Amino acid sequence: MCGIVGYTGHKDAGKVIISGLKRLEYRGYDSAGIAVKNEGSIYLQKKKGRIDQLDETEVPKYDAGIGHTRWATHGKPSDENAHPFLDCDENIALVHNGIIDNFNSIKDELLDKGHEFTSETDSEVIVHLIEENYHGDILEAFKKTIEFIEGSYAVALIHKDSNELIVARNESPLVIGVGSGENFVASDVPALLDHTKDVKYLLDGDIARVTRNEIEIWDEKDELVERETKRIDWDVEDAEKSGYEHYMLKEIFEQPKAIHESILGRLTSFDDVDLLKYDIDSVQFIACGTSSHAGYVGRYIFENLAEIPCTVEVSSEYRYTSPSDSTPFTILFSQSGETLDTIAAAREARKRGCNTLAVTNVMDSSITREVDEVVYTQAGPEIGVAATKTFTTQVIILYLLAIELGLKKGVLSRDKAEEYKDELRRLPRKVERILDDMDKIKDITERLSESRDIFFVGRNINYPVALEGALKLKEIAYIHAAGYPAGELKHGPFALLTEDTPVIALAVKDHTFQKMLGNIGEIAARNSPVIVVGDEDREIKKLADDFYFIPETTPIFSPLLVNVVLQLIAYYTAYRLDRDIDKPRNLAKSVTVE
Ligand code: M6R
């Protein structure tokens, strides 16, 4: 939700900022803007639409500036509502990511004092309030202003008379890139990778002054503090398309590697977290979107391998449920680690007395500070808005955790655990085999791209995969899709089945397979085209209009393989429809608003 970049140093600030913003475009793409310090003034350019709308050639060459890419919350996407914002006297430029809850009352006061506003945004109040508090020292004015602001923010500003950046964070991510004779700020690491791999993560309440040679940070008590410099192990190539037409396709193809890296060193002993410390007799999974589907798959994995009863909650609902006496061990999934609903759910779970574990892909992300334990997925940066490799690696972590718990509880034998671990080792190769078949999968999508509605059905552990397949298709192909337990269609949705409504049925040879065959027969009898993804079977070849058989695996591991097929189905359907696959309309990669 909005990306911020700031630069001060010996390079052309405009170039550094615009290239950094391009790496953050996944955070929002409703408008973009840049402000650089010019000779005694501030040069500003901001436009509705994507970063490419900005004319880089017009930006004067100066050594400090800030930029922004927006996902609209308050005020529609427009030139006026684009960041940065200037104060009335055009001395200060500011960019903001987050939401200012009390902006209305601040704005009223500022209007009474004669300030003129140019936008409908909440963000603009900050720069006018700083102007009001400014008496020659921009840092002091900023510190005073922050005291009045309620809500979430990552903020960066420049003053026309100085080439320092003043930045702050509260519940919205902000990282400082440490260079030599230059320093950077950004909402996320990919914006920095062309210049530095050394970063300092700001904590909530931190305010920093960043000059080309110095970084000073004050904590929430206004004490000068040191924040550790950490080395990022991602490469620039990880954040680039490397010859693929879309990030999403690249990320789908990175899955064998991502699985490998996520199990690496964890099969002999999974010591990221000491589960023995906790008395785990029930588990609740909490997350949003694709990450919540990982939770639903997790429920089946944990109940099977560790015999632990589980529930799954969507983050935005969980915090409004009534607390009960039970305190299940709580596992929260968030690729970004910045999803506000999931962070709020983590706080709520703790408040209710639950021990909490976050599974995230982003080092030091906000959620890591809200939980007792953290496990990282090791998927590498995921830029495409549609989550792919991070779902796969979240599920991998679930297998590892469940095997560990099953062994510790004595409900899983050593031999069985070894069998599962061997299959985990084989999974990257099996995913590669599916990827080698991409042309076959692409052919399946011909009829899908012409459909208005598509159903996905699954049973047991593949029911959540049906949900995920439907979400992916909706998100990037803009085709209405719904996931159902296969047995549920006849309780209502059958009324929608016609010969123009394809059904993608996930049929894996577990204890529900015969029932699934029955369901496929019922769908075919309504003349809906049936596409089966699952285990090879003669009956399916007869019943289905089209099919793709996954490499052989134990049913409990089938969700991973089936899901890779569904990712490719969504991708190629969207491709045929010429959709903006990496940046689907109205969405952003990390959702930092409620
Ligand atoms: O970063 P998170 O895992 O917390 O994000 C949760 C959802 O916003 C995310 O999975 C979303 O549903 C994806 N765009 C789906 O592809």
Coordinates of C-alpha atoms and ligand atoms in Angstrom, one line a residue:
M1 CA 0.0 0.0 0.0
C2 CA 2.1 2.9 -1.3
G3 CA 5.8 2.9 -1.8
I4 CA 8.2 5.5 -0.6
V5 CA 11.8 6.2 -1.7
G6 CA 14.2 8.8 -0.5
Y7 CA 17.8 9.6 -1.5
T8 CA 20.6 11.9 -0.4
G9 CA 24.1 11.6 -1.8
H10 CA 26.4 12.2 -4.8
K11 CA 24.2 10.7 -7.5
D12 CA 21.3 12.2 -9.5
A13 CA 18.5 11.9 -7.0
G14 CA 15.8 11.8 -9.6
K15 CA 17.2 8.8 -11.3
V16 CA 17.8 6.9 -8.1
I17 CA 14.3 7.6 -6.9
I18 CA 12.4 6.8 -10.1
S19 CA 14.3 3.5 -10.5
G20 CA 13.6 2.7 -6.8
L21 CA 9.9 3.5 -7.2
K22 CA 9.7 1.1 -10.2
R23 CA 10.8 -1.7 -7.8
L24 CA 8.1 -0.7 -5.4
E25 CA 5.3 -0.4 -7.9
Y26 CA 3.8 -3.6 -6.7
R27 CA 2.8 -1.7 -3.5
G28 CA 0.4 0.5 -5.4
Y29 CA 0.1 2.0 -8.9
D30 CA -2.7 4.6 -8.8
S31 CA -0.3 7.6 -9.1
A32 CA 3.3 8.4 -8.8
G33 CA 5.3 11.5 -7.9
I34 CA 8.7 12.9 -7.1
A35 CA 10.1 15.9 -5.3
V36 CA 13.8 16.9 -5.5
K37 CA 15.6 19.7 -3.9
N38 CA 16.4 22.3 -6.5
E39 CA 18.4 25.6 -6.3
G40 CA 16.7 27.1 -3.2
S41 CA 13.3 25.5 -4.1
I42 CA 11.6 22.2 -4.5
Y43 CA 10.9 20.7 -7.9
L44 CA 7.7 18.7 -8.0
Q45 CA 6.2 16.3 -10.5
K46 CA 3.3 14.0 -9.8
K47 CA 0.8 12.2 -12.1
K48 CA -2.1 9.9 -12.0
G49 CA -1.2 6.4 -13.2
R50 CA 2.0 4.4 -13.2
I51 CA 5.5 5.5 -12.6
D52 CA 6.2 5.5 -16.4
Q53 CA 3.9 8.6 -16.6
L54 CA 6.7 10.6 -14.9
D55 CA 9.0 12.4 -17.2
E56 CA 12.4 11.6 -15.9
T57 CA 14.1 14.0 -18.4
E58 CA 12.3 17.0 -16.8
V59 CA 13.6 16.3 -13.2
P60 CA 16.5 18.6 -12.5
K61 CA 19.7 16.9 -11.4
Y62 CA 20.0 17.4 -7.7
D63 CA 21.3 15.4 -4.8
A64 CA 18.3 14.8 -2.5
G65 CA 14.7 14.0 -3.0
I66 CA 11.7 11.8 -2.2
G67 CA 9.2 9.8 -4.3
H68 CA 6.0 7.9 -3.9
T69 CA 3.8 5.3 -5.7
R70 CA 0.2 5.3 -4.4
W71 CA -2.5 2.9 -3.7
A72 CA -5.5 5.2 -3.1
T73 CA -7.3 5.2 0.2
H74 CA -8.5 8.7 0.9
G75 CA -9.3 10.5 -2.4
K76 CA -9.6 8.9 -5.8
P77 CA -6.5 8.4 -8.0
S78 CA -5.8 11.8 -9.6
D79 CA -2.9 14.2 -10.2
E80 CA -4.0 16.3 -7.2
N81 CA -4.2 13.4 -4.8
A82 CA -0.8 12.1 -5.9
H83 CA 2.2 12.5 -3.4
P84 CA 4.5 14.3 -2.6
F85 CA 2.6 17.2 -1.0
L86 CA 4.0 20.7 -0.4
D87 CA 3.2 23.1 2.4
C88 CA 1.6 26.4 1.5
D89 CA 5.0 28.2 1.1
E90 CA 6.5 25.3 -0.9
N91 CA 9.4 24.9 1.4
I92 CA 8.7 21.3 2.4
A93 CA 7.8 18.2 0.4
L94 CA 6.4 15.1 2.0
V95 CA 5.4 11.5 1.1
H96 CA 3.3 9.2 3.3
N97 CA 2.3 5.6 3.4
G98 CA -0.4 4.7 5.9
I99 CA -3.6 6.3 7.2
I100 CA -4.0 9.3 9.5
D101 CA -7.0 8.5 11.6
N102 CA -7.5 12.0 13.0
F103 CA -6.8 13.9 9.8
N104 CA -10.3 15.5 9.7
S105 CA -10.0 17.4 13.0
I106 CA -6.4 18.4 12.1
K107 CA -7.5 19.6 8.7
D108 CA -10.3 21.7 10.2
E109 CA -7.9 23.4 12.6
L110 CA -5.4 24.1 9.8
L111 CA -8.1 25.5 7.5
D112 CA -9.1 27.9 10.3
K113 CA -5.5 29.0 10.4
G114 CA -5.6 29.8 6.7
H115 CA -3.8 26.7 5.2
E116 CA -4.8 25.8 1.7
F117 CA -5.2 22.2 0.7
T118 CA -4.8 20.9 -2.8
S119 CA -6.0 17.3 -2.3
E120 CA -8.6 15.1 -0.6
T121 CA -6.0 13.0 1.1
D122 CA -5.4 12.4 4.8
S123 CA -1.6 12.7 4.1
E124 CA -1.6 16.3 3.2
V125 CA -2.4 17.4 6.7
I126 CA 1.1 16.3 7.9
V127 CA 3.0 18.7 5.7
H128 CA 0.8 21.7 6.7
L129 CA 1.1 20.8 10.4
I130 CA 4.8 20.7 10.0
E131 CA 4.7 24.1 8.4
E132 CA 2.6 25.4 11.4
N133 CA 5.2 24.0 13.8
Y134 CA 8.3 25.1 11.8
H135 CA 10.5 27.8 13.5
G136 CA 13.8 27.2 11.7
D137 CA 14.5 23.6 12.7
I138 CA 12.7 21.0 10.5
L139 CA 13.5 18.0 12.7
E140 CA 12.0 19.7 15.7
A141 CA 9.0 20.7 13.7
F142 CA 8.6 17.2 12.5
K143 CA 8.9 15.7 16.0
K144 CA 6.3 18.1 17.4
T145 CA 4.0 17.3 14.5
I146 CA 4.2 13.5 15.0
E147 CA 2.9 14.0 18.6
F148 CA -0.5 15.1 17.1
I149 CA -0.8 12.4 14.5
E150 CA -2.8 9.3 15.2
G151 CA -2.7 6.4 12.8
S152 CA -0.2 4.5 10.8
Y153 CA 2.6 6.1 8.8
A154 CA 5.9 5.8 7.1
V155 CA 6.8 9.4 6.2
A156 CA 9.8 11.0 4.4
L157 CA 10.3 14.7 3.8
I158 CA 12.8 17.2 2.5
H159 CA 13.2 20.9 3.1
K160 CA 14.3 23.2 0.3
D161 CA 17.3 24.5 2.2
S162 CA 18.8 21.2 3.2
N163 CA 19.7 17.9 1.6
E164 CA 18.8 15.8 4.6
L165 CA 15.8 13.4 4.7
I166 CA 13.6 13.3 7.8
V167 CA 11.7 10.1 8.1
A168 CA 9.6 8.2 10.6
R169 CA 7.7 5.0 10.9
N170 CA 4.7 3.8 12.9
E171 CA 3.0 0.6 11.7
S172 CA 4.1 1.1 8.1
P173 CA 7.4 -0.3 6.9
L174 CA 10.5 1.8 6.4
V175 CA 14.0 0.8 5.9
I176 CA 17.2 2.9 5.6
G177 CA 19.7 1.8 3.0
V178 CA 23.3 2.5 4.2
G179 CA 25.7 3.6 1.4
S180 CA 29.0 5.3 1.2
G181 CA 28.7 9.0 0.9
E182 CA 25.0 8.4 0.2
N183 CA 22.0 7.0 2.0
F184 CA 18.6 5.9 1.1
V185 CA 15.1 5.3 2.6
A186 CA 12.5 3.0 1.1
S187 CA 9.3 1.1 2.0
D188 CA 11.0 -2.2 1.0
V189 CA 14.4 -3.6 0.3
P190 CA 14.0 -4.2 -3.5
A191 CA 14.2 -0.4 -4.0
L192 CA 17.7 -0.4 -2.5
L193 CA 19.3 -3.4 -4.1
D194 CA 20.9 -1.6 -7.0
H195 CA 22.9 0.5 -4.5
T196 CA 23.4 -1.3 -1.2
K197 CA 22.6 -4.5 0.7
D198 CA 23.2 -2.9 4.1
V199 CA 20.0 -1.8 5.8
K200 CA 18.7 -0.6 9.1
Y201 CA 15.0 -1.4 9.8
L202 CA 13.2 1.3 11.7
L203 CA 11.0 0.3 14.6
D204 CA 7.6 1.8 15.4
G205 CA 8.0 5.2 16.9
D206 CA 11.4 5.8 15.3
I207 CA 12.3 9.2 13.7
A208 CA 15.5 9.5 11.7
R209 CA 17.6 12.2 10.2
V210 CA 19.4 10.9 7.2
T211 CA 22.2 12.8 5.5
R212 CA 24.7 11.6 2.9
N213 CA 27.2 10.7 5.6
E214 CA 25.2 10.2 8.7
I215 CA 22.1 8.4 10.1
E216 CA 20.7 9.5 13.4
I217 CA 17.7 7.7 14.9
W218 CA 15.5 8.6 17.9
D219 CA 13.2 6.1 19.4
E220 CA 9.6 6.7 20.6
K221 CA 11.0 8.1 23.9
D222 CA 13.0 10.6 21.8
E223 CA 16.3 8.9 22.9
L224 CA 19.1 8.7 20.3
V225 CA 19.4 5.0 19.5
E226 CA 21.5 2.7 17.3
R227 CA 19.6 0.3 15.0
E228 CA 21.7 -2.7 13.9
T229 CA 22.8 -2.7 10.2
K230 CA 21.8 -6.0 8.6
R231 CA 23.1 -7.5 5.4
I232 CA 20.5 -8.5 2.8
D233 CA 21.1 -11.8 1.0
W234 CA 18.8 -11.1 -1.9
D235 CA 20.4 -10.1 -5.3
V236 CA 19.3 -7.5 -7.8
E237 CA 18.4 -10.4 -10.1
D238 CA 16.0 -11.7 -7.5
A239 CA 14.0 -8.5 -7.8
E240 CA 14.1 -8.5 -11.6
K241 CA 12.2 -10.4 -14.2
S242 CA 15.3 -12.2 -15.6
G243 CA 13.9 -12.6 -19.1
Y244 CA 10.4 -13.8 -18.0
E245 CA 7.5 -11.7 -19.4
H246 CA 6.0 -11.3 -16.0
Y247 CA 7.2 -11.5 -12.4
M248 CA 4.4 -14.0 -11.7
L249 CA 5.7 -16.4 -14.3
K250 CA 9.2 -16.0 -13.0
E251 CA 8.0 -16.6 -9.4
I252 CA 6.0 -19.7 -10.5
F253 CA 9.2 -21.1 -12.0
E254 CA 11.2 -20.3 -8.9
Q255 CA 9.2 -22.7 -6.9
P256 CA 11.5 -25.7 -7.1
K257 CA 14.3 -23.5 -5.8
A258 CA 12.0 -21.9 -3.1
I259 CA 11.0 -25.3 -1.8
H260 CA 14.6 -26.5 -1.8
E261 CA 15.7 -23.4 0.2
S262 CA 12.8 -23.7 2.6
I263 CA 13.6 -27.2 3.5
L264 CA 17.4 -26.8 3.4
G265 CA 18.9 -27.5 6.8
R266 CA 15.5 -28.0 8.3
L267 CA 14.9 -31.7 7.6
T268 CA 17.6 -33.0 10.0
S269 CA 16.5 -30.6 12.7
F270 CA 13.9 -27.9 12.6
D271 CA 15.3 -25.6 15.2
D272 CA 13.9 -22.2 14.0
V273 CA 11.5 -22.6 16.9
D274 CA 11.5 -24.7 20.0
L275 CA 8.0 -26.1 20.0
L276 CA 8.6 -28.1 23.1
K277 CA 8.5 -24.9 25.1
Y278 CA 4.8 -24.7 24.3
D279 CA 1.9 -26.9 25.4
I280 CA 0.3 -27.3 22.0
D281 CA -3.0 -29.1 22.2
S282 CA -4.9 -27.1 19.6
V283 CA -3.8 -24.7 16.9
Q284 CA -5.5 -21.8 15.1
F285 CA -4.3 -20.4 11.8
I286 CA -4.9 -16.8 11.0
A287 CA -4.2 -15.0 7.8
C288 CA -5.7 -13.1 4.8
G289 CA -6.2 -14.1 1.1
T290 CA -3.8 -16.7 -0.3
S291 CA -2.0 -16.9 3.1
S292 CA -5.3 -17.9 4.7
H293 CA -5.6 -20.7 2.1
A294 CA -2.2 -22.0 3.4
G295 CA -3.9 -22.0 6.8
Y296 CA -6.8 -24.1 5.6
V297 CA -4.3 -26.6 4.0
G298 CA -2.4 -26.5 7.3
R299 CA -5.4 -27.7 9.2
Y300 CA -5.5 -30.9 7.3
I301 CA -1.7 -31.4 7.6
F302 CA -1.7 -30.8 11.3
E303 CA -4.7 -32.9 12.0
N304 CA -3.2 -35.8 10.0
L305 CA 0.5 -35.7 10.9
A306 CA 0.3 -34.3 14.5
E307 CA -3.2 -35.2 15.5
I308 CA -3.8 -31.6 16.7
P309 CA -7.3 -30.1 16.3
C310 CA -7.1 -26.9 14.3
T311 CA -9.3 -24.0 13.3
V312 CA -8.8 -21.3 10.7
E313 CA -9.7 -17.7 10.9
V314 CA -9.5 -14.8 8.5
S315 CA -7.6 -12.0 10.1
S316 CA -10.1 -9.3 9.5
E317 CA -12.8 -11.3 11.2
Y318 CA -10.8 -12.8 14.1
R319 CA -10.2 -9.6 16.0
Y320 CA -14.0 -9.0 16.2
T321 CA -14.9 -12.5 17.4
S322 CA -15.8 -12.9 21.1
P323 CA -12.8 -14.0 23.2
S324 CA -13.3 -17.4 24.8
D325 CA -11.4 -19.3 27.5
S326 CA -9.4 -21.4 25.0
T327 CA -5.9 -20.3 24.1
P328 CA -4.9 -22.3 21.0
F329 CA -1.3 -22.0 19.7
T330 CA -1.7 -19.4 17.0
I331 CA 0.1 -19.5 13.7
L332 CA -0.2 -16.3 11.6
F333 CA 0.8 -16.3 7.9
S334 CA 1.8 -13.2 6.1
Q335 CA 4.1 -13.1 3.1
S336 CA 4.8 -9.4 3.5
G337 CA 4.6 -9.4 7.3
E338 CA 2.9 -6.0 6.8
T339 CA -0.8 -6.9 6.4
L340 CA -2.5 -4.7 8.9
D341 CA -5.4 -7.1 9.5
T342 CA -3.0 -9.9 10.3
I343 CA -0.8 -7.8 12.5
A344 CA -3.9 -6.7 14.4
A345 CA -5.0 -10.3 14.8
A346 CA -1.5 -11.2 16.2
R347 CA -1.9 -8.5 18.8
E348 CA -5.4 -9.7 19.6
A349 CA -4.3 -13.4 19.9
R350 CA -1.6 -12.4 22.4
K351 CA -4.1 -10.3 24.3
R352 CA -6.3 -13.3 24.6
G353 CA -3.4 -15.3 26.1
C354 CA -2.3 -17.3 23.0
N355 CA 1.3 -18.1 22.2
T356 CA 1.9 -16.9 18.7
L357 CA 4.1 -17.8 15.7
A358 CA 4.4 -15.8 12.5
V359 CA 5.4 -17.4 9.2
T360 CA 6.6 -14.7 6.9
N361 CA 8.9 -14.1 4.0
V362 CA 10.2 -10.7 4.9
M363 CA 13.0 -10.3 7.4
D364 CA 12.2 -8.0 10.3
S365 CA 8.8 -7.2 8.9
S366 CA 6.3 -5.7 11.3
I367 CA 4.6 -8.9 12.2
T368 CA 7.9 -10.3 13.6
R369 CA 7.6 -7.8 16.5
E370 CA 4.1 -8.9 17.4
V371 CA 4.7 -12.6 18.0
D372 CA 6.6 -15.0 20.3
E373 CA 8.2 -16.9 17.4
V374 CA 9.1 -16.4 13.8
V375 CA 9.8 -18.8 10.9
Y376 CA 10.9 -17.4 7.6
T377 CA 9.8 -19.0 4.3
Q378 CA 12.9 -18.4 2.3
A379 CA 11.0 -17.8 -1.0
G380 CA 13.1 -14.7 -2.0
P381 CA 11.3 -11.5 -3.0
E382 CA 7.9 -11.9 -4.5
I383 CA 7.0 -8.9 -6.7
G384 CA 3.9 -10.1 -8.6
V385 CA 0.8 -9.1 -6.8
A386 CA -0.5 -12.6 -7.1
A387 CA 1.1 -14.8 -4.4
T388 CA 2.6 -18.0 -5.8
K389 CA 5.9 -19.2 -4.4
T390 CA 5.2 -17.8 -1.0
F391 CA 2.0 -19.9 -0.7
T392 CA 4.1 -23.0 -1.7
T393 CA 6.7 -22.2 0.9
Q394 CA 4.2 -21.5 3.6
V395 CA 2.8 -24.9 3.1
I396 CA 6.3 -26.4 3.2
I397 CA 6.8 -24.8 6.6
L398 CA 3.5 -26.4 7.7
Y399 CA 4.8 -29.9 6.8
L400 CA 8.0 -29.2 8.7
L401 CA 6.2 -28.0 11.7
A402 CA 3.6 -30.8 11.7
I403 CA 6.3 -33.5 11.3
E404 CA 8.2 -32.0 14.2
L405 CA 5.1 -31.8 16.4
G406 CA 3.9 -35.3 15.4
L407 CA 7.3 -36.7 16.4
K408 CA 7.4 -34.8 19.7
K409 CA 3.9 -35.8 20.6
G410 CA 4.7 -39.4 19.7
V411 CA 1.9 -39.7 17.2
L412 CA 4.1 -39.9 14.2
S413 CA 6.7 -42.7 14.0
R414 CA 10.3 -42.0 13.0
D415 CA 9.9 -44.2 9.9
K416 CA 6.8 -42.4 8.8
A417 CA 8.5 -39.0 9.4
E418 CA 11.5 -40.1 7.3
E419 CA 9.1 -41.1 4.5
Y420 CA 7.5 -37.7 4.6
K421 CA 10.8 -36.0 4.6
D422 CA 12.0 -38.0 1.6
E423 CA 8.9 -36.9 -0.3
L424 CA 9.6 -33.3 0.7
R425 CA 13.1 -33.7 -0.9
R426 CA 11.5 -35.0 -4.1
L427 CA 9.0 -32.2 -4.4
P428 CA 11.2 -29.7 -6.3
R429 CA 11.8 -32.2 -9.0
K430 CA 8.1 -33.0 -9.3
V431 CA 7.2 -29.3 -9.5
E432 CA 9.8 -29.0 -12.3
R433 CA 8.0 -31.7 -14.2
I434 CA 4.8 -29.8 -14.1
L435 CA 6.6 -26.6 -15.2
D436 CA 8.1 -28.6 -18.2
D437 CA 4.5 -29.3 -19.2
M438 CA 3.5 -25.6 -19.3
D439 CA 2.4 -25.8 -23.0
K440 CA 0.0 -28.6 -22.2
I441 CA -1.5 -26.5 -19.4
K442 CA -1.6 -23.5 -21.6
D443 CA -3.8 -25.4 -24.1
I444 CA -6.3 -26.2 -21.3
T445 CA -6.9 -22.5 -20.8
E446 CA -8.3 -21.8 -24.3
R447 CA -11.9 -22.5 -23.3
L448 CA -11.5 -20.8 -19.9
S449 CA -10.6 -17.4 -21.3
E450 CA -14.0 -17.3 -23.0
S451 CA -16.0 -18.0 -19.9
R452 CA -17.8 -15.6 -17.6
D453 CA -17.9 -17.9 -14.6
I454 CA -15.7 -20.8 -13.6
F455 CA -16.1 -23.2 -10.6
F456 CA -13.3 -24.9 -8.8
V457 CA -14.1 -27.9 -6.7
G458 CA -12.0 -30.1 -4.4
R459 CA -12.4 -32.4 -1.4
N460 CA -10.5 -32.8 1.8
I461 CA -7.0 -31.2 1.7
N462 CA -7.6 -30.1 -1.9
Y463 CA -10.7 -28.1 -1.0
P464 CA -8.6 -25.1 0.1
V465 CA -6.6 -25.5 -3.2
A466 CA -9.9 -25.0 -5.0
L467 CA -10.4 -21.7 -3.1
E468 CA -6.9 -20.7 -4.0
G469 CA -7.3 -21.6 -7.7
A470 CA -10.5 -19.5 -7.8
L471 CA -8.8 -16.5 -6.1
K472 CA -5.9 -16.5 -8.4
L473 CA -8.1 -16.6 -11.5
K474 CA -10.4 -13.8 -10.2
E475 CA -7.4 -11.7 -9.2
I476 CA -5.4 -11.7 -12.5
A477 CA -7.9 -12.8 -15.2
Y478 CA -10.9 -10.8 -13.9
I479 CA -13.1 -13.8 -14.4
H480 CA -15.7 -14.6 -11.8
A481 CA -14.6 -17.8 -10.1
A482 CA -15.7 -19.6 -7.0
G483 CA -14.2 -22.5 -5.0
Y484 CA -16.4 -25.1 -3.4
P485 CA -16.2 -28.4 -1.6
A486 CA -17.2 -30.8 -4.4
G487 CA -20.1 -32.1 -2.4
E488 CA -21.6 -28.7 -2.0
L489 CA -22.4 -27.8 -5.6
K490 CA -25.6 -29.7 -5.5
H491 CA -26.8 -27.6 -2.5
G492 CA -27.2 -24.4 -4.6
P493 CA -24.5 -23.6 -7.2
F494 CA -25.7 -26.4 -9.5
A495 CA -28.4 -23.9 -10.6
L496 CA -25.6 -21.9 -12.3
L497 CA -24.1 -24.8 -14.3
T498 CA -24.5 -24.5 -18.0
E499 CA -22.5 -25.7 -21.0
D500 CA -20.7 -22.3 -20.8
T501 CA -19.6 -22.8 -17.1
P502 CA -16.4 -24.8 -16.9
V503 CA -15.7 -26.7 -13.6
I504 CA -12.2 -27.4 -12.6
A505 CA -12.3 -30.5 -10.4
L506 CA -9.3 -31.5 -8.2
A507 CA -9.3 -35.2 -8.0
V508 CA -6.6 -36.9 -5.9
K509 CA -6.5 -40.5 -4.9
D510 CA -7.2 -40.2 -1.2
H511 CA -10.1 -41.6 0.7
T512 CA -12.5 -39.1 -1.0
F513 CA -11.6 -40.1 -4.6
Q514 CA -14.6 -42.3 -5.3
K515 CA -16.9 -39.5 -4.0
M516 CA -15.1 -37.1 -6.2
L517 CA -15.6 -39.3 -9.3
G518 CA -19.3 -39.2 -8.4
N519 CA -19.3 -35.4 -8.2
I520 CA -17.5 -35.2 -11.5
G521 CA -20.2 -37.4 -13.1
E522 CA -23.0 -35.2 -11.7
I523 CA -21.3 -32.1 -13.1
A524 CA -20.8 -33.7 -16.5
A525 CA -24.4 -34.7 -16.6
R526 CA -25.3 -31.0 -16.4
N527 CA -23.2 -30.5 -19.6
S528 CA -20.7 -28.3 -17.9
P529 CA -17.2 -28.8 -19.3
V530 CA -15.1 -30.6 -16.7
I531 CA -11.4 -30.1 -16.4
V532 CA -9.7 -32.4 -14.0
V533 CA -6.4 -31.8 -12.3
G534 CA -5.2 -34.6 -10.1
D535 CA -4.0 -38.2 -10.1
E536 CA -3.9 -40.3 -13.3
D537 CA -7.1 -42.4 -13.6
R538 CA -8.9 -44.3 -16.4
E539 CA -12.3 -43.2 -15.3
I540 CA -11.3 -39.6 -15.3
K541 CA -10.1 -39.9 -18.9
K542 CA -13.6 -41.0 -19.8
L543 CA -15.5 -38.4 -17.8
A544 CA -13.5 -35.2 -18.2
D545 CA -13.4 -32.9 -21.2
D546 CA -9.8 -32.1 -20.4
F547 CA -7.3 -33.2 -17.7
Y548 CA -3.9 -32.7 -16.4
F549 CA -2.3 -35.5 -14.2
I550 CA 0.2 -34.4 -11.6
P551 CA 3.4 -36.5 -10.8
E552 CA 2.7 -39.3 -8.4
T553 CA 2.8 -38.3 -4.7
T554 CA 1.3 -39.1 -1.3
P555 CA -2.1 -37.4 -1.2
I556 CA -1.1 -35.2 1.7
F557 CA 1.5 -33.5 -0.5
S558 CA -0.8 -33.2 -3.5
P559 CA -2.0 -29.6 -2.7
L560 CA 1.4 -28.3 -3.7
L561 CA 1.5 -29.9 -7.1
V562 CA -2.2 -29.3 -7.9
N563 CA -1.8 -25.7 -6.9
V564 CA 1.2 -25.1 -9.3
V565 CA -1.1 -26.4 -12.1
L566 CA -3.8 -23.9 -11.0
Q567 CA -1.3 -21.1 -10.9
L568 CA -0.3 -21.8 -14.5
I569 CA -4.0 -22.0 -15.5
A570 CA -4.7 -18.6 -14.0
Y571 CA -1.5 -17.2 -15.6
Y572 CA -2.2 -18.4 -19.1
T573 CA -5.9 -17.5 -18.9
A574 CA -5.0 -13.9 -17.9
Y575 CA -2.3 -13.9 -20.6
R576 CA -4.8 -14.8 -23.3
L577 CA -7.0 -12.0 -22.1
D578 CA -4.1 -9.6 -22.1
R579 CA -4.5 -8.6 -18.5
D580 CA -2.0 -6.7 -16.5
I581 CA -0.8 -9.8 -14.7
D582 CA 1.7 -8.4 -12.3
K583 CA -0.4 -5.4 -11.3
P584 CA -4.1 -6.4 -11.4
R585 CA -6.5 -3.5 -11.2
N586 CA -7.5 -2.1 -7.7
L587 CA -5.0 -4.3 -5.9
A588 CA -1.6 -3.9 -4.1
K589 CA 0.9 -6.4 -2.9
S590 CA 0.7 -5.7 0.8
V591 CA -2.4 -4.4 2.3
T592 CA -1.6 -2.1 5.2
V593 CA -5.0 -0.7 5.7
E594 CA -8.0 -2.3 7.5
Ligands
M6R1 O1 1.3 -10.4 2.7 P1 0.2 -11.3 3.1 O2 0.5 -12.8 2.9 O3 -0.3 -11.0 4.5 O4 -1.0 -10.9 2.1 C1 -2.2 -11.5 2.2 C2 -3.1 -11.3 1.0 O5 -3.3 -9.9 0.8 C3 -2.5 -11.9 -0.2 O6 -2.3 -13.3 -0.1 C4 -3.4 -11.7 -1.5 O7 -4.6 -12.4 -1.3 C5 -2.7 -12.1 -2.7 N1 -2.6 -11.0 -3.6 C6 -3.4 -13.2 -3.5 O8 -2.6 -13.6 -4.6

